[in-house]
CSV table of C-alpha atoms in Angstrom, one decimal:
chain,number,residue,atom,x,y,z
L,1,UNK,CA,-61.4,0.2,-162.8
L,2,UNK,CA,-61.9,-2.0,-165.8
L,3,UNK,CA,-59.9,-5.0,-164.0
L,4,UNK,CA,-62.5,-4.5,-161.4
L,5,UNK,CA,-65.9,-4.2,-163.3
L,6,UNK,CA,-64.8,-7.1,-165.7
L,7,UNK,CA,-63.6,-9.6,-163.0
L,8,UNK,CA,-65.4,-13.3,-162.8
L,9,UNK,CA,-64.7,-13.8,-159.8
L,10,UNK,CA,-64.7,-12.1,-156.0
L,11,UNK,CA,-61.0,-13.0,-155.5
L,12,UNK,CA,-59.9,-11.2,-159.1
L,13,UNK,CA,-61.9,-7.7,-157.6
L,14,UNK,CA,-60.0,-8.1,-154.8
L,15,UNK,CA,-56.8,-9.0,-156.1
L,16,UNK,CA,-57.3,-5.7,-158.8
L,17,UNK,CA,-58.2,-3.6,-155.6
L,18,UNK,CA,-54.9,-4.0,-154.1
L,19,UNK,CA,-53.2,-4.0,-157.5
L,20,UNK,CA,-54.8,-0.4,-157.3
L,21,UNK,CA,-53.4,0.0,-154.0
L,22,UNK,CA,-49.8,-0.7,-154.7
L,23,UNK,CA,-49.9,2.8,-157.5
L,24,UNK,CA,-51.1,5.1,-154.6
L,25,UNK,CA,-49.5,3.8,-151.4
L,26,UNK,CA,-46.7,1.3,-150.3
L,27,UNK,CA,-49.4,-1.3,-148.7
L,28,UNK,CA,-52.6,-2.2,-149.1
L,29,UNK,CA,-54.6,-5.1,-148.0
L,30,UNK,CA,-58.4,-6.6,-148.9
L,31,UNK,CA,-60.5,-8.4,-146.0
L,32,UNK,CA,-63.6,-9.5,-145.6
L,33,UNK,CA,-65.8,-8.1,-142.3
L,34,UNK,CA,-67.8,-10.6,-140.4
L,35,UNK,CA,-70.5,-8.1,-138.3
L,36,UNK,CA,-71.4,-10.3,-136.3
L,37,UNK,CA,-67.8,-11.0,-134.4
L,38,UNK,CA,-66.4,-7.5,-135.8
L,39,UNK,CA,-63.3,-9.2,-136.9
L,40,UNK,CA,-61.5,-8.5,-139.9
L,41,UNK,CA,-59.9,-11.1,-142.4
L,42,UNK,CA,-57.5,-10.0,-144.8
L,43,UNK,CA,-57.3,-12.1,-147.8
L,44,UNK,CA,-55.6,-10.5,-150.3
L,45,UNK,CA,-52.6,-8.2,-149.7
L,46,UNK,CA,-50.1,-6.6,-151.3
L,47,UNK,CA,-47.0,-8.1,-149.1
L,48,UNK,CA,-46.7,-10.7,-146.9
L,49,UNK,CA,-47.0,-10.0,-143.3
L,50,UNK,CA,-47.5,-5.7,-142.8
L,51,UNK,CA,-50.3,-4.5,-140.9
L,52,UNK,CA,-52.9,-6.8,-142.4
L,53,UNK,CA,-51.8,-9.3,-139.6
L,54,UNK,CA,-52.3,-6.7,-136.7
L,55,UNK,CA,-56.4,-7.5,-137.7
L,56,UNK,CA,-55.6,-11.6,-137.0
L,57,UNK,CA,-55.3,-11.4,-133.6
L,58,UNK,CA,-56.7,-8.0,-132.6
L,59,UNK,CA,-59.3,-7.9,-130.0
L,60,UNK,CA,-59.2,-3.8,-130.5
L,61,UNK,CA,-61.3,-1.7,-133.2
L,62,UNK,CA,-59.0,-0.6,-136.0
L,63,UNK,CA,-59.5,1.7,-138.3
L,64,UNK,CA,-60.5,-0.9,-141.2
L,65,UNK,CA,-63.2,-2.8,-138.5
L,66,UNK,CA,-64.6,1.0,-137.5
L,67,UNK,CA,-64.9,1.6,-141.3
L,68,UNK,CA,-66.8,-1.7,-142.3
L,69,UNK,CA,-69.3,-1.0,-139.1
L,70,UNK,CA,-69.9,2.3,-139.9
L,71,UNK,CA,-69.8,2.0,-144.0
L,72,UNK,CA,-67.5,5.2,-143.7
L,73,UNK,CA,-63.6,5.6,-144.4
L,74,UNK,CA,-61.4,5.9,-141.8
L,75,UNK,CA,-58.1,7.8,-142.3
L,76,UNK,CA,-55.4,8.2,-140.1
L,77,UNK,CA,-52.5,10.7,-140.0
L,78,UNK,CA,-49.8,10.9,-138.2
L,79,UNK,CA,-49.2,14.3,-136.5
L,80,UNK,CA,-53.0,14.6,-136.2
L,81,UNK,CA,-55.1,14.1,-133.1
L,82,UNK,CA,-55.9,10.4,-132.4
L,83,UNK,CA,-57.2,8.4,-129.4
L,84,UNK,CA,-58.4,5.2,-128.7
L,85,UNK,CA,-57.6,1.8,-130.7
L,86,UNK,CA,-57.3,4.5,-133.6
L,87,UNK,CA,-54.1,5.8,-131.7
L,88,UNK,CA,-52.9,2.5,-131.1
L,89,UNK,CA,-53.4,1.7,-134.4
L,90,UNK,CA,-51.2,4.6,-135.3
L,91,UNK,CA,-48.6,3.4,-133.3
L,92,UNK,CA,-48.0,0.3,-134.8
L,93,UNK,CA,-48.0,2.1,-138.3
L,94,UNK,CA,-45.2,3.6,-137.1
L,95,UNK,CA,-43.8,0.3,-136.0
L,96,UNK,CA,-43.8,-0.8,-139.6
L,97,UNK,CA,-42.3,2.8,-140.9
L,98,UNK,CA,-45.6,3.4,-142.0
L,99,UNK,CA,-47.3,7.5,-141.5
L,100,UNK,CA,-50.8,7.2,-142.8
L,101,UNK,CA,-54.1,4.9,-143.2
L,102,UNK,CA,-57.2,5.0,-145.3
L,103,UNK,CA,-59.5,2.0,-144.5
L,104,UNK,CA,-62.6,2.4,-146.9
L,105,UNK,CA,-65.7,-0.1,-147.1
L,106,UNK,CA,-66.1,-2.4,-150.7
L,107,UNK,CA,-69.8,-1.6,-150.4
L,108,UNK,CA,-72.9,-1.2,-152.3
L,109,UNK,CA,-76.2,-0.1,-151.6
L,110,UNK,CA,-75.7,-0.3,-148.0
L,111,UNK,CA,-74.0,-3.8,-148.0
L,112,UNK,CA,-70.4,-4.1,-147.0
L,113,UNK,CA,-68.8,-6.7,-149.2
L,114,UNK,CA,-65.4,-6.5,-148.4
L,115,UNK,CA,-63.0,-3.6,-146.6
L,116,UNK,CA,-59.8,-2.2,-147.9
L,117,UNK,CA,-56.8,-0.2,-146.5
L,118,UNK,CA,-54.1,1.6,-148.0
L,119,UNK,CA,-51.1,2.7,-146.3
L,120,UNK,CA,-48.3,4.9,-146.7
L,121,UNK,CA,-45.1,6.0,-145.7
L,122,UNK,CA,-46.3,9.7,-146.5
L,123,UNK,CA,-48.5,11.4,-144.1
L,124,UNK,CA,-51.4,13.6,-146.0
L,125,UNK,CA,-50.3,10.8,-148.6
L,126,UNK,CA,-54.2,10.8,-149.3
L,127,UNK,CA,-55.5,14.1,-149.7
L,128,UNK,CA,-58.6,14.8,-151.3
L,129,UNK,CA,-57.9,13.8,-154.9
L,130,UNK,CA,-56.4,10.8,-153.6
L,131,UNK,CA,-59.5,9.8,-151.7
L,132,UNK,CA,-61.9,10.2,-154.1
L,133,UNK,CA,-59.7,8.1,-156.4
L,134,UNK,CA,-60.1,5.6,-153.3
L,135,UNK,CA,-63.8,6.1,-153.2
L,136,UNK,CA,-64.4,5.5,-156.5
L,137,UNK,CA,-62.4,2.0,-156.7
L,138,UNK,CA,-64.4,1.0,-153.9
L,139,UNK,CA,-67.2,1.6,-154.9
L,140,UNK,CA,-66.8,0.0,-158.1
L,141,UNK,CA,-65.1,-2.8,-156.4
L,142,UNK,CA,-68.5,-3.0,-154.0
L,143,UNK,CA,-71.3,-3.2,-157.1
L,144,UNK,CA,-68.9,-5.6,-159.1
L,145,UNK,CA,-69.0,-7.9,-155.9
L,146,UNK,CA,-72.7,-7.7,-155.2
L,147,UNK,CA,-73.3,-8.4,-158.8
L,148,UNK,CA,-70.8,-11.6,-158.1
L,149,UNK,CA,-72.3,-12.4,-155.1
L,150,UNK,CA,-75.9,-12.0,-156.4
L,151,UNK,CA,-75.5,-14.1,-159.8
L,152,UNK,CA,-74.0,-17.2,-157.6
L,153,UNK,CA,-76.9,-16.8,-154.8
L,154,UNK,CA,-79.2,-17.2,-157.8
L,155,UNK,CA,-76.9,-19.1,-159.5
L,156,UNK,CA,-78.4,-18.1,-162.9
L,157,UNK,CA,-77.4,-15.8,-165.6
L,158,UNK,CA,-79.1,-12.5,-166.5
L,159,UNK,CA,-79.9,-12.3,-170.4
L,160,UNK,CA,-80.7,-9.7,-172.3
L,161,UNK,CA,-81.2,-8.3,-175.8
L,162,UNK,CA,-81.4,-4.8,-176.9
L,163,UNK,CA,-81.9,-3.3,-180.8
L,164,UNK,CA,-81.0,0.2,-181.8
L,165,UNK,CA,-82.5,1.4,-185.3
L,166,UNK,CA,-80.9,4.0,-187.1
L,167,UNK,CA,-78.9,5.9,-186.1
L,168,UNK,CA,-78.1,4.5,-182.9
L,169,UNK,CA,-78.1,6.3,-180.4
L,170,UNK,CA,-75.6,4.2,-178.2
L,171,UNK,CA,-73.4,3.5,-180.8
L,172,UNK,CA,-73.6,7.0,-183.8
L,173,UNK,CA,-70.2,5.6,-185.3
L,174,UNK,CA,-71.4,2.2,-186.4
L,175,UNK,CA,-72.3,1.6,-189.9
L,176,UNK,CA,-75.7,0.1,-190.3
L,177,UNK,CA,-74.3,-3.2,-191.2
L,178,UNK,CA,-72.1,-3.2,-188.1
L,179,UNK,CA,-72.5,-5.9,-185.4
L,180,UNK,CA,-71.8,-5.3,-182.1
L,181,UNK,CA,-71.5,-8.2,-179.6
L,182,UNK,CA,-71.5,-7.5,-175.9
L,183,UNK,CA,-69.4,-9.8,-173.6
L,184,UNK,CA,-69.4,-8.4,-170.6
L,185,UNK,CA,-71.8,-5.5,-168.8
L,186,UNK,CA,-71.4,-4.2,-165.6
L,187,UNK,CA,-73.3,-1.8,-163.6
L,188,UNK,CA,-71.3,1.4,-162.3
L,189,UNK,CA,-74.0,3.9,-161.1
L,190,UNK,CA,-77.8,3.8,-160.9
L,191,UNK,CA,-77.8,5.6,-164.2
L,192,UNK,CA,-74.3,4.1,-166.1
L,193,UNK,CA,-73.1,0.8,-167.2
L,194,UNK,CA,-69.7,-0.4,-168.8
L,195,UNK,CA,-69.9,-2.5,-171.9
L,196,UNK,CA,-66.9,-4.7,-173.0
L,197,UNK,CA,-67.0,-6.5,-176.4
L,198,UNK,CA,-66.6,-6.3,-180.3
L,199,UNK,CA,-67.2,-4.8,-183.4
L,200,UNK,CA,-67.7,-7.3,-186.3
């Protein structure tokens, strides 16, 4: 998560998001969802070709466009009951040797920044442990992107300065002399942040 939260750029979240995805699955792949044409571009992926390219030309709703639209994962398993696109998705999973899908939205306060889907050779691959684990990189990946997105639309940075007396209450194992110097801060929840810097 800390590649994620300290990334400069969009293309660094993504690229740590399928970094992610290549410890819990075989294949993973970032795109980004236009609403307007419901069509999915992958731009970062874990491999070259896989089932990333399936969303170049397909006319059909996959699992990762039904996901962005509805700002809900999507999992698929094979053995378990699926119609539709989602069964023809499911098929050519199987195609590529592949048994299982998670699609999840990169999204933040309602906003879909990206979508990403891991898949795995392993059906249940992504029980419930696994998905939260999932959840929580997206959602990370989704604020760190919206901070991104919203610092170039406004194209200006965001200062601040904040001063703890003694003792401090952030920081109780810093010696009053100590100086610490903040490099990087990135919200993670309403009510948490991640700091990155120094102690001098």
């Amino acid at each position: 998560v800390e590649a994620i939260v300290t990334a400069e750029t969009s293309a660094a979240v993504r690229e740590a998001v399928v970094d992610f995805g290549d410890r819990v699955a075989e294949y993973a792949f970032v795109g980004t969802y236009d609403p307007v044409t419901e069509r999915i571009d992958p731009v970062e992926v874990s491999e070259a070709g896989g089932p990333a390219k399936l969303y170049e030309s397909a006319r059909q709703t996959f699992p990762a466009i039904t996901a962005a639209s509805q700002n809900e994962p999507q999992r698929i398993v094979d053995g378990q009951a699926t119609g539709g696109a989602h069964g023809e998705w499911l098929n050519r999973l199987l195609h590529f040797g592949y048994r299982e899908s998670l699609a999840v939205p990169v999204s933040h306060c309602g906003t879909v920044h990206a979508i990403a889907e891991f898949i795995s050779t392993d059906a249940e691959r992504f029980a419930e442990p696994e998905r939260q684990a999932v959840g929580a990189v997206a959602d990370a990946a989704g604020m760190r992107l919206s901070t991104l997105e919203s610092a170039s639309a406004s194209n200006a940075p965001i200062a601040f300065d904040f001063e703890c007396q003694d003792p401090s209450p952030l920081f109780p194992g810093l010696s009053t002399s100590g100086t610490i110097v903040v490099e990087h801060v990135a919200l993670t929840g309403r009510e948490n942040f991640h700091l990155t810097g120094r102690v001098d």
